Short mmCIF file of C-alpha atoms and ligand atoms in Angstrom, two decimals:
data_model
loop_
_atom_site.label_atom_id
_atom_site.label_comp_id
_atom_site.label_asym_id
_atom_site.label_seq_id
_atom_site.Cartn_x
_atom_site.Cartn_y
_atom_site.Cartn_z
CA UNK A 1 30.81 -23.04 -39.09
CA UNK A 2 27.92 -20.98 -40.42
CA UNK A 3 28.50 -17.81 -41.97
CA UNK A 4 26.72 -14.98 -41.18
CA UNK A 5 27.69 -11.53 -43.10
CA UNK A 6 28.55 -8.57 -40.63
CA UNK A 7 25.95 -5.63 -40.74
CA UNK A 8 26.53 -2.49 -42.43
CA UNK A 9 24.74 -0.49 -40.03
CA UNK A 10 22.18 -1.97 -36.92
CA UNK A 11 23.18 -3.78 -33.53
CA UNK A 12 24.52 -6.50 -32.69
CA UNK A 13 23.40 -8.38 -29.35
CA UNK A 14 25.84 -10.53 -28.41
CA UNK A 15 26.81 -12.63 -25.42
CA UNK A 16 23.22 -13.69 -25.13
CA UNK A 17 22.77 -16.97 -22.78
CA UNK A 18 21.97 -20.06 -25.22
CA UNK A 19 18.30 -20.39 -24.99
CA UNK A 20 17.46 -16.68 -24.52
CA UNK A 21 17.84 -15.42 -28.28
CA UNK A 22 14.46 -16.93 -29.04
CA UNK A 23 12.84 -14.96 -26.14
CA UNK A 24 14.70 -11.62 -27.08
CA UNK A 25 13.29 -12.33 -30.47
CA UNK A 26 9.90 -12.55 -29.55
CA UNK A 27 10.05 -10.13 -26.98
CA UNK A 28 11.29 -7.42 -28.79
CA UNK A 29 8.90 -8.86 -32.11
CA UNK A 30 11.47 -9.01 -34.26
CA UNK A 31 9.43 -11.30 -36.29
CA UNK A 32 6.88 -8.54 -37.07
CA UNK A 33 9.98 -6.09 -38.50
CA UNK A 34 10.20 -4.97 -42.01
CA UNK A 35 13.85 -4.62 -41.46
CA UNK A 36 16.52 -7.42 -42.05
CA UNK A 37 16.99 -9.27 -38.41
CA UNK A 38 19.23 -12.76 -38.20
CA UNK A 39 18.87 -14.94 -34.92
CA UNK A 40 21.77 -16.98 -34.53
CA UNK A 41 21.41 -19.81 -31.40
CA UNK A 42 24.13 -22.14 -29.99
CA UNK A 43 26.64 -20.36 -31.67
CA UNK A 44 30.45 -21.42 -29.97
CA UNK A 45 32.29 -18.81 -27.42
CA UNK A 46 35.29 -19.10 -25.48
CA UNK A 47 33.53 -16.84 -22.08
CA UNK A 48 30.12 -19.21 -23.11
CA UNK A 49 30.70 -22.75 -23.69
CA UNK A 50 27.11 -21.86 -26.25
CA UNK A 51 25.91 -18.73 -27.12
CA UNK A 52 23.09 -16.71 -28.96
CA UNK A 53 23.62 -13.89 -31.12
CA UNK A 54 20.90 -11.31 -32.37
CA UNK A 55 22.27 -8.71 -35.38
CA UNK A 56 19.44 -6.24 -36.56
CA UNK A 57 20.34 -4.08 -39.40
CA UNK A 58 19.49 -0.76 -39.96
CA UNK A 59 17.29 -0.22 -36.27
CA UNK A 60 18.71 1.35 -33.36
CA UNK A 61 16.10 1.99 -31.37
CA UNK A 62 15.22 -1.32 -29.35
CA UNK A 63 13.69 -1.46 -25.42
CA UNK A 64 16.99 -1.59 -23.94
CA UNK A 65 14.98 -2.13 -20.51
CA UNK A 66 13.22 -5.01 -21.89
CA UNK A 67 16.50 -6.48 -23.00
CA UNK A 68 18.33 -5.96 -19.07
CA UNK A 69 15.61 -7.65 -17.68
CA UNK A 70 15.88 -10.76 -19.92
CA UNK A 71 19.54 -10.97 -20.10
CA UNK A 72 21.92 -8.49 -18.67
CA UNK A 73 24.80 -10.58 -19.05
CA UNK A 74 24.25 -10.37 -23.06
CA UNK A 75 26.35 -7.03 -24.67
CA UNK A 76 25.32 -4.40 -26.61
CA UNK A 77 27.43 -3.20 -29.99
CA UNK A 78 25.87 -0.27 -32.20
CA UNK A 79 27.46 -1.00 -35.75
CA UNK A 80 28.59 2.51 -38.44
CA UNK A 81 29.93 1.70 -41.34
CA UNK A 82 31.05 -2.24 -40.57
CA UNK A 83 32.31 -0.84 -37.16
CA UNK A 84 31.04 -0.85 -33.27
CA UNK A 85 31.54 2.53 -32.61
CA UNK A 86 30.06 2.15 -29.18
CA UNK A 87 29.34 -0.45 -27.11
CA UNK A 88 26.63 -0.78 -24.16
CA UNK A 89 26.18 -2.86 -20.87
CA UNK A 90 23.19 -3.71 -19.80
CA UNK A 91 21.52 -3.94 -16.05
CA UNK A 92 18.76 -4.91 -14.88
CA UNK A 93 16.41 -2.25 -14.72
CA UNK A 94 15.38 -0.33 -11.77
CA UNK A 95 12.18 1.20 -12.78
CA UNK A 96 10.09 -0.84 -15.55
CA UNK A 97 6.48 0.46 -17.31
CA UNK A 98 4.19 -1.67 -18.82
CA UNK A 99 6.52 -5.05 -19.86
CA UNK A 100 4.95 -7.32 -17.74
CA UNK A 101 1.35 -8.07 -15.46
CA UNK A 102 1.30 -7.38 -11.39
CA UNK A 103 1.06 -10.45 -10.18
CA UNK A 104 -1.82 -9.66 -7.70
CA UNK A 105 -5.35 -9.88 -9.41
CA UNK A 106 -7.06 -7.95 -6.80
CA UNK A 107 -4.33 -5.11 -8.33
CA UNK A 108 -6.17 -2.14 -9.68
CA UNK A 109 -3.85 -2.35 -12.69
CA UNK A 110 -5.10 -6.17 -13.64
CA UNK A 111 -8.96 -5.00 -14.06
CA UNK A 112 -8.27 -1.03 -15.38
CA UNK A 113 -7.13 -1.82 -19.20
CA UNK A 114 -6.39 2.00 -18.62
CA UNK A 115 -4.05 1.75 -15.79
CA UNK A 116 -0.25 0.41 -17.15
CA UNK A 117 1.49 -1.67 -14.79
CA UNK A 118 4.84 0.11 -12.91
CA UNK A 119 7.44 -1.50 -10.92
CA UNK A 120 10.51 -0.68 -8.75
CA UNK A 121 12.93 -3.33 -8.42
CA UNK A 122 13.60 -4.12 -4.75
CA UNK A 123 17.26 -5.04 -3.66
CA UNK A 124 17.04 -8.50 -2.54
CA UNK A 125 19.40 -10.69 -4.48
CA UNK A 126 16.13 -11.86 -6.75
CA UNK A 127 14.84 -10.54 -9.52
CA UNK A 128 11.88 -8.86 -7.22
CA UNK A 129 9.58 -5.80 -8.21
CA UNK A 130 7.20 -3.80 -5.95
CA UNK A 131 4.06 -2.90 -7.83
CA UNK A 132 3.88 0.83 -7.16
CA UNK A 133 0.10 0.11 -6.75
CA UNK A 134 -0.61 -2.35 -4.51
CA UNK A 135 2.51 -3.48 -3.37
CA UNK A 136 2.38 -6.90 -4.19
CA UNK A 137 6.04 -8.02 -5.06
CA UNK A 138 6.37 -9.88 -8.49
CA UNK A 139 9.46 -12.14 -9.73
CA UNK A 140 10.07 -11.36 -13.31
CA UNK A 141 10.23 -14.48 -15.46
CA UNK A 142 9.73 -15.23 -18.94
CA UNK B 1 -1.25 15.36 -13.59
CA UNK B 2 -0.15 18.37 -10.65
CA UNK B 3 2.55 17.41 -8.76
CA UNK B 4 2.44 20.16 -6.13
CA UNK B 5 -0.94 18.92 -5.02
CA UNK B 6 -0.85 16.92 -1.76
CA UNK B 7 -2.43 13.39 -1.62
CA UNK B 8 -3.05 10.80 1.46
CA UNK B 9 -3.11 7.87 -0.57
CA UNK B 10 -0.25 5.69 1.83
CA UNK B 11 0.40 6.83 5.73
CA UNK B 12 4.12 6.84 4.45
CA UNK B 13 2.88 10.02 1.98
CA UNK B 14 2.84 12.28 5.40
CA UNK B 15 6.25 12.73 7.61
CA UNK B 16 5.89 11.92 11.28
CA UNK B 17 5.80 16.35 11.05
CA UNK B 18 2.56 16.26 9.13
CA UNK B 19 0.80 13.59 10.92
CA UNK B 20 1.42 15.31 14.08
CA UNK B 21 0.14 18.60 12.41
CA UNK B 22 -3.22 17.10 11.00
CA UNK B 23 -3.50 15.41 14.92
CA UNK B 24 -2.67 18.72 16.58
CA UNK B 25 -4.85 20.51 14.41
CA UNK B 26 -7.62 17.62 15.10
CA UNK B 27 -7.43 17.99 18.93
CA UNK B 28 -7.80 21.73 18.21
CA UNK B 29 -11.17 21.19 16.67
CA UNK B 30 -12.26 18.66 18.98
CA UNK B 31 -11.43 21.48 21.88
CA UNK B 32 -13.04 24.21 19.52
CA UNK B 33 -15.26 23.32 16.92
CA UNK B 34 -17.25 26.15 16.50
CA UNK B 35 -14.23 28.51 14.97
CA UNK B 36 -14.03 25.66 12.43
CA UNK B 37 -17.52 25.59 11.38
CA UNK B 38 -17.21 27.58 8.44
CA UNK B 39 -13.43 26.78 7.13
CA UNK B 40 -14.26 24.83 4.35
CA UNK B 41 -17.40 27.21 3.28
CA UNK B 42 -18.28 27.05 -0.66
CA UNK B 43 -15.78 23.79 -1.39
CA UNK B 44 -17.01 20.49 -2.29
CA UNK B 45 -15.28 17.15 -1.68
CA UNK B 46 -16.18 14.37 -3.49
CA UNK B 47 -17.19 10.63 -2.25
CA UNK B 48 -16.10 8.03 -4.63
CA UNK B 49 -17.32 4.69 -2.94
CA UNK B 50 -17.09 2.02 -5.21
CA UNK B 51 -17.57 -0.31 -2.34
CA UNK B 52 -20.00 0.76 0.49
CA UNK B 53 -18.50 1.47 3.93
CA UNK B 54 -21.13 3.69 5.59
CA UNK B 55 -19.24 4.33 8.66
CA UNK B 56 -16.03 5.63 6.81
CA UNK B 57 -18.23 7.12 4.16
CA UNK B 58 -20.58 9.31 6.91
CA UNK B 59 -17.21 9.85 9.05
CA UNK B 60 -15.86 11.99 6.26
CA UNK B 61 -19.34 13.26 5.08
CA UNK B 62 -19.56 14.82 8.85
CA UNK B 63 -16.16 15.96 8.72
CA UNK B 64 -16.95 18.25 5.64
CA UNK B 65 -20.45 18.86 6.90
CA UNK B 66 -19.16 20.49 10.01
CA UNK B 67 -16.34 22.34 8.24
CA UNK B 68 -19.28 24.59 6.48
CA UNK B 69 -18.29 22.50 3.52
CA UNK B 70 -20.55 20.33 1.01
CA UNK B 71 -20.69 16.90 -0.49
CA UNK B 72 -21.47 15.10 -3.27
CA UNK B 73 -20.62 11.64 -4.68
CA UNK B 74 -21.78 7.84 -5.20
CA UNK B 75 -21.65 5.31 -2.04
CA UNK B 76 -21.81 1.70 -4.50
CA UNK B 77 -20.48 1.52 -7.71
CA UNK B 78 -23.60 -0.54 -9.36
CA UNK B 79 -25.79 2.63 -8.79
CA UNK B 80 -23.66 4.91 -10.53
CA UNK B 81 -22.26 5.69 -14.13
CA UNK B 82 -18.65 4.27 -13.35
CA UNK B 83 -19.90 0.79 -13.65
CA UNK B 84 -20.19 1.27 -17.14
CA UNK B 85 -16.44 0.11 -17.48
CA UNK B 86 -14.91 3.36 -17.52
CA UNK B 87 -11.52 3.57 -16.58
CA UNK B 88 -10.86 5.00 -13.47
CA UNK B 89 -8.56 7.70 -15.34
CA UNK B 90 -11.27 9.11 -17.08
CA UNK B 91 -13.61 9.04 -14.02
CA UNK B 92 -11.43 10.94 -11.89
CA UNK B 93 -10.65 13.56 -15.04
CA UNK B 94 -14.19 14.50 -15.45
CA UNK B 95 -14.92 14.35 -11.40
CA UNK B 96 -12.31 16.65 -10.04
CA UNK B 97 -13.41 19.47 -11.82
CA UNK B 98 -16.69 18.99 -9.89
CA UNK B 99 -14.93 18.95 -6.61
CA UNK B 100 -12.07 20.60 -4.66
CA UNK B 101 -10.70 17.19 -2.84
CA UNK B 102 -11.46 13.67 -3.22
CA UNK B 103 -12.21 10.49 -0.76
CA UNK B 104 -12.20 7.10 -2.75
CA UNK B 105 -12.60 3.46 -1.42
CA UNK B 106 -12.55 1.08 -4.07
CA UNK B 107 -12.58 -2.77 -3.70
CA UNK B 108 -8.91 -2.94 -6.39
CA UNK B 109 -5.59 -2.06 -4.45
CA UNK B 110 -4.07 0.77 -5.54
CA UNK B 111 -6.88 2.15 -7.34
CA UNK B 112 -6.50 5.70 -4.94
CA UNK B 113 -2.45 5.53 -6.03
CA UNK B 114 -3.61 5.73 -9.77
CA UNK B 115 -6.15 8.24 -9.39
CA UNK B 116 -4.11 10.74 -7.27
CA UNK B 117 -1.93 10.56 -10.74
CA UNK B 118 -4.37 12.00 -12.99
CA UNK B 119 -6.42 14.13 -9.94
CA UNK B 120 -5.90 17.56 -10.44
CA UNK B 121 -7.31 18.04 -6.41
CA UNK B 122 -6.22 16.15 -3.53
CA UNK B 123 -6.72 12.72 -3.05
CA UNK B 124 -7.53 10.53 0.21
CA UNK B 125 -7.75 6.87 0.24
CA UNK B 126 -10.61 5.64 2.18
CA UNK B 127 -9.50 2.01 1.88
CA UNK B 128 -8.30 0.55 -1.06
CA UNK B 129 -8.88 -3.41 -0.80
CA UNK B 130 -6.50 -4.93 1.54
CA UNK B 131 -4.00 -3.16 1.09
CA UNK B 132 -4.29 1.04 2.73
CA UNK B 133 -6.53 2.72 5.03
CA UNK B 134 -4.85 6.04 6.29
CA UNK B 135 -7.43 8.15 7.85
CA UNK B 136 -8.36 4.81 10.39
CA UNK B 137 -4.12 5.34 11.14
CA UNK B 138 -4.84 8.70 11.94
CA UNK B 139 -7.76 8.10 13.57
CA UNK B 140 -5.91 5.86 15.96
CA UNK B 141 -3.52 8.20 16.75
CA UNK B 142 -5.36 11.00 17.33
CA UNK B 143 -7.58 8.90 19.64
CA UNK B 144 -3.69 8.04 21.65
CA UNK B 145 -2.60 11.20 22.09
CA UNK B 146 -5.40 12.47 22.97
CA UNK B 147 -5.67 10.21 26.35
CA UNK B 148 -2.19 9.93 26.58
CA UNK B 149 -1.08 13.29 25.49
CA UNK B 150 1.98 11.91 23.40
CA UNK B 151 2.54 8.54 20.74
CA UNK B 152 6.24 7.79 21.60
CA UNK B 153 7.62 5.94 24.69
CA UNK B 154 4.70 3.39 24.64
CA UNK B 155 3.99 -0.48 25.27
CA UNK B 156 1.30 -1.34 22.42
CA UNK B 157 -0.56 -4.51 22.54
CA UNK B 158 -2.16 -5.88 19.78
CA UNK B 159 -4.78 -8.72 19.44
CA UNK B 160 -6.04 -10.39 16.63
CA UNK B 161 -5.49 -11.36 12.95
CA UNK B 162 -2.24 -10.09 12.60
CA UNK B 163 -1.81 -11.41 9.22
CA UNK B 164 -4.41 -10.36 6.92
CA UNK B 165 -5.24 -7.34 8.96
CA UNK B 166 -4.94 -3.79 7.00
CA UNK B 167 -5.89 -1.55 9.70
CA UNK B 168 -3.02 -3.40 11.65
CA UNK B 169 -0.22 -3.21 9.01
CA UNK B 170 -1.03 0.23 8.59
CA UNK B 171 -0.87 1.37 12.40
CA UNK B 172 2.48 -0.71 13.27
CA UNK B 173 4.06 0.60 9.98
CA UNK B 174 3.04 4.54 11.21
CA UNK B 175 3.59 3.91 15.11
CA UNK B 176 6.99 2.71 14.68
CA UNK B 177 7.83 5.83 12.91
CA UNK B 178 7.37 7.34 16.45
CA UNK B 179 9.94 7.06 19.27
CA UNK B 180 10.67 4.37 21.95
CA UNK B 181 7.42 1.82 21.00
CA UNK B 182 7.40 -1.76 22.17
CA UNK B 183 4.98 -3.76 20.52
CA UNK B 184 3.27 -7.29 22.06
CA UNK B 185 1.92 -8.87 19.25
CA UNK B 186 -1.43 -11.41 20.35
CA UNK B 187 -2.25 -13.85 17.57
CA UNK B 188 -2.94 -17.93 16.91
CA UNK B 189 0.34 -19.03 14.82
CA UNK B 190 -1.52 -18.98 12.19
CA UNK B 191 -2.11 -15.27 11.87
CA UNK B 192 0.78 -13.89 13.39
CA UNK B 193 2.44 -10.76 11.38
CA UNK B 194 3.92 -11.71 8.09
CA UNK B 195 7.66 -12.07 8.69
CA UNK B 196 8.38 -9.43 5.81
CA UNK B 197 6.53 -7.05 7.94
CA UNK B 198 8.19 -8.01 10.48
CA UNK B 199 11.78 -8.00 9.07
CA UNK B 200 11.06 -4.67 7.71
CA UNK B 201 9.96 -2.77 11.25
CA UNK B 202 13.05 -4.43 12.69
CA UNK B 203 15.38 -3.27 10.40
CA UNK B 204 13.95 0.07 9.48
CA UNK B 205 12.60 1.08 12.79
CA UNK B 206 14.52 -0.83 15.70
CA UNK B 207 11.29 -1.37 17.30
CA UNK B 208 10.50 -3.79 20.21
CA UNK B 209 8.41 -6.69 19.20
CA UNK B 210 7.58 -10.05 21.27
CA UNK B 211 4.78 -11.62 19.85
CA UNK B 212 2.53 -13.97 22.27
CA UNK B 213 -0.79 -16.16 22.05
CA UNK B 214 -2.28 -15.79 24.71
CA UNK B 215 -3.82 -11.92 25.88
CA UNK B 216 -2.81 -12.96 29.49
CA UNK B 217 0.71 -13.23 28.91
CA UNK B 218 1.48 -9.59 28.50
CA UNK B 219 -1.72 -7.24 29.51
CA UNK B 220 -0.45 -6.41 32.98
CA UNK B 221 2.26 -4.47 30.51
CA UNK B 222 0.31 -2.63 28.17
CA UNK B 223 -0.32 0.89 27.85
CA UNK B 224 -2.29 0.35 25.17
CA UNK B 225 -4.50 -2.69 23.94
CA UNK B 226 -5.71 -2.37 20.45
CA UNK B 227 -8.10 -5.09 19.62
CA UNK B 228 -9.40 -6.70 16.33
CA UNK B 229 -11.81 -8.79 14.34
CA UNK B 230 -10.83 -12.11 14.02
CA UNK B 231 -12.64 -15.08 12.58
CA UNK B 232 -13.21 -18.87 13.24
CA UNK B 233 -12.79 -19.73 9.65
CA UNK B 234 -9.11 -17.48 9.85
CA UNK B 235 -7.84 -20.54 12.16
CA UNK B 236 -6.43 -23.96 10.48
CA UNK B 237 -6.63 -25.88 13.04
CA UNK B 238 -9.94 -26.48 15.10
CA UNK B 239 -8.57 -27.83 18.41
CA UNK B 240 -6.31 -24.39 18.18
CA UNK B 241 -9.53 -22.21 17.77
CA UNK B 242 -11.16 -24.02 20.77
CA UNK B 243 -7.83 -23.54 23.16
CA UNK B 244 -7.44 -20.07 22.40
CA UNK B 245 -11.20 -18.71 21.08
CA UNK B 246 -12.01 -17.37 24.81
CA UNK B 247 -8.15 -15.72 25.01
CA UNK B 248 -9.70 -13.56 22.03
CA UNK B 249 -12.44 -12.48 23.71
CA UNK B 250 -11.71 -9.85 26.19
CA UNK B 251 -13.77 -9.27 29.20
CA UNK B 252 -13.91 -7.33 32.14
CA UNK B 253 -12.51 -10.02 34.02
CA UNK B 254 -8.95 -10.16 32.06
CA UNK B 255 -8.76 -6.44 32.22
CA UNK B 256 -8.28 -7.16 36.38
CA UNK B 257 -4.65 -7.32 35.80
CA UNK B 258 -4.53 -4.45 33.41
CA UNK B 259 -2.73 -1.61 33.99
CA UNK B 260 -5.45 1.39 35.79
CA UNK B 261 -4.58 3.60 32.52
CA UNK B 262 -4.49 1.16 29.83
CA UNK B 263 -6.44 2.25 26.80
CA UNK B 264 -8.70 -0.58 24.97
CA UNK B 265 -9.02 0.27 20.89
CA UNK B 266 -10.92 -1.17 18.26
CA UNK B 267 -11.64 -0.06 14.61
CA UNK B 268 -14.86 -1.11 14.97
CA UNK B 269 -17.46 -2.20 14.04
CA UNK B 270 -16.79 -5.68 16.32
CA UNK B 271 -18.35 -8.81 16.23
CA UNK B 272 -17.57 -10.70 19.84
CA UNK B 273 -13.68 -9.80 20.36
CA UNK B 274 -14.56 -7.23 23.15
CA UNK B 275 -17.61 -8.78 25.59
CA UNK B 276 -20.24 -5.78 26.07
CA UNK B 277 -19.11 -5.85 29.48
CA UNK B 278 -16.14 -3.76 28.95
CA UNK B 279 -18.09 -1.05 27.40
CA UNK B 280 -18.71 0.57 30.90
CA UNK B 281 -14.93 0.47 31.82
CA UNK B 282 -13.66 3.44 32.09
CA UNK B 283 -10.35 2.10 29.52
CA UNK B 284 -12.89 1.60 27.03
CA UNK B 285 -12.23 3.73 24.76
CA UNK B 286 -13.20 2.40 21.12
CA UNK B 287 -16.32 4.89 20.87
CA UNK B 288 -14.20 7.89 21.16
CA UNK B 289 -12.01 6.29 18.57
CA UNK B 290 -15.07 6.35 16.24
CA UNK B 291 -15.64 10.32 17.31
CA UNK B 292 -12.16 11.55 16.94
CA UNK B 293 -11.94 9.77 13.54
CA UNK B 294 -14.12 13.16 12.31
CA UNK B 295 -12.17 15.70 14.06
CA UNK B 296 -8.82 14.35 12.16
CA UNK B 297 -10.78 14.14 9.11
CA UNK B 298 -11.67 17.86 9.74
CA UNK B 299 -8.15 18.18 10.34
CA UNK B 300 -6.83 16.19 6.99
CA UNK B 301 -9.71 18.03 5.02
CA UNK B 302 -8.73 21.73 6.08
CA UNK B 303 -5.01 21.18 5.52
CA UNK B 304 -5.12 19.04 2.07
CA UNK B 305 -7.51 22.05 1.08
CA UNK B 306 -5.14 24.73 2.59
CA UNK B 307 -7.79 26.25 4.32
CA UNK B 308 -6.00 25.12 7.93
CA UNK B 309 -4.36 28.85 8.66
CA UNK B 310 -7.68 31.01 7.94
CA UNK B 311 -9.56 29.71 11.54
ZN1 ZN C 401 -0.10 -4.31 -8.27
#
């Protein structure tokens, strides 16, 4: 197997569904860091069958919204000193700003370069958000 | 951004309360106008029309007008300095300062929602695209309680594009806030209510609704008969147009079975859906629709303003 050094200080993502490390990645433009980030994909895992596995060093402060509506099965650890000292769920999120387009185009927030999109996530077993402009539900996908 | 100042940007931004004290206060105008003629003296509200709708856009200019009030504002977007691809943000920054209250109808949905964020005045949406169009909600109402002197405990039938219609999503969503309403829903099956809509007035509301295609089948029942525009090139299928076009139309004749005291709405302006005929019926009533739509701007105007208590 590969070996990967643990991180001194950073996070490590874990649990991530094979395939959706790249899109964290990219999402989160974790190519454009100046901080040491390793992307691990199809990495074996007993719960998993395949897994991915992002570990950033030294960074703390990722969109934690942006990464519960991508995966909110993946986990969470905040790394001190070689050592998770806390780890964090993630959901999907109930309110989100700005991450992704209405999908109506007569939406006042597609034409106002202004105006940032802003969603509330309506129960319905889907991944469903109400623009809180027009209405218009969207269905987040990547 | 103020967050104690009150906007009408969504008929759900009013309780079933404050719609019935803008209506109240409405009919109390109507009755009395002249102790409201100088209740909005020395304030200005502004007309943002970035679309032109001259009957909603004179509707509130008369409202103000005859509140001892002024107005100033743009009625088409290509005549005035916003097309210059401002944001609407900005606009509405430098604007309210000019103005004590604010109508907007503008062509993008939600466009009144995003300006009542950064307005430091109220806000009323005069239509935003297909989506809201609160004051022609409270325009209906006022018009029903009015002749019927109360909005619950009624049989509402409505005819027409029941799909695409705002002015209809708008009044079944409000109405069914109200108690005891039945609704008969009239529409080809291609424009009948989207089931969402549907779903949703069920659930949230317990409301009655049996929907129909043809206007005969239920206007012996009706209190009320709400009618509106809808369009050849709406229907799918042409052999469906031609069996049910004439259902559409009302005329005197189909309002024989009709209840003595049913009332006959439209938003106006219509195109054939109610046969000139009608006008002289005595259930006609889609004109005074179009004249109590000022008093319950009057209404809206004083209280957004907070100038309602000083008559
Ligand atoms: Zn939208």
């Amino acid at each position: 197997m590969l070996k990967v050094t643990g991180i001194q200080k950073g996070i490590v993502i874990d649990h991530i569904a094979k395939g959706n490390g790249i899109k964290i990645f990219e999402k989160l433009r974790l190519s454009q860091v100046d901080y040491p980030v390793v992307l691990l994909i199809n990495v074996s895992s007993q719960k998993l069958g395949q897994k991915d596995i992002i570990k950033i060093q030294d960074n703390v402060d990722i969109d934690f919204t942006m990464l519960g509506l991508i995966d909110p099965k993946a986990t969470v650890n905040i790394i001190e000193d070689e050592k998770i000292v806390s780890k964090q769920s993630l959901e999907i999120p109930r309110e989100v700003t700005g991450l992704f387009q209405c999908k109506n185009p007569r939406c006042v927030t597609s034409v106002d370069d202004y105006a940032v999109p802003k969603f509330t996530r309506v129960e319905n077993g889907k991944i469903q958000y109400r623009c809180n402009y027009c209405e218009e539900l969207t269905e987040y996908k990547l | 951004m103020n967050s104690t100042v009150k906007h009408l940007v969504d008929p759900n931004d009013f309780t079933v309360e404050e719609i019935n004290q803008v209506i109240d206060l409405g009919l109390k105008i109507h009755k009395n106008p002249a102790s409201y003629a100088r209740l909005c003296e020395g304030k200005i509200l502004g007309t943002l029309f970035y679309e032109p709708s001259t009957r909603t856009r004179l509707s509130f200019e008369s409202a103000m007008l005859r509140l001892g009030g002024k107005v100033l504002g743009f009625s088409d977007a290509n005549t005035s300095a916003v097309k210059k691809g401002e944001s609407l943000a900005d606009t509405i920054r430098v604007l309210d300062d000019y103005c004590d209250a604010l109508v907007m109808r503008h062509p993008m949905e939600g466009a009144p929602k995003l300006a009542s964020e950064y307005a430091t005045v109220p806000v009323i949406n005069g239509g935003d695209g297909g989506h809201q169009h609160p004051t022609q909600t409270l325009t209906d109402l006022i018009t029903i309680k009015h002749f019927k002197g109360h909005i619950g405990s009624l049989k509402i039938a409505i005819c027409g594009d029941l799909l695409f219609g705002r002015t209809v999503h708008s009044l079944l969503k409000t109405l069914s806030r109200f108690e005891n309403i039945s609704f008969y829903l009239i529409s080809p099956p291609e424009l009948k209510i989207p089931k969402h809509l549907k779903d949703y007035l069920l659930d949230a509301y317990k409301v009655s609704i049996t929907e129909f295609t043809d206007l005969e089948d239920c206007i012996e029942e009706a209190d009320i008969l709400y009618m509106t525009r809808i369009q050849k090139e709406r229907f799918l299928n042409e052999e469906e147009y031609m069996r049910l076009k004439d259902s559409y139309i009302l005329t005197r004749d189909k309002l024989s079975d009709a209840k003595p005291e049913l009332m006959v709405m439209h938003p106006l302006p219509r195109v054939n859906e109610i046969h000139y005929d009608v006008d002289g019926d005595p259930r006609a009533k889609y004109f005074d629709q179009a004249a109590f739509g000022v008093y319950v701007r009057m209404a809206l105007i004083s209280i957004l303003l907070e100038v309602a208590d000083h008559a």
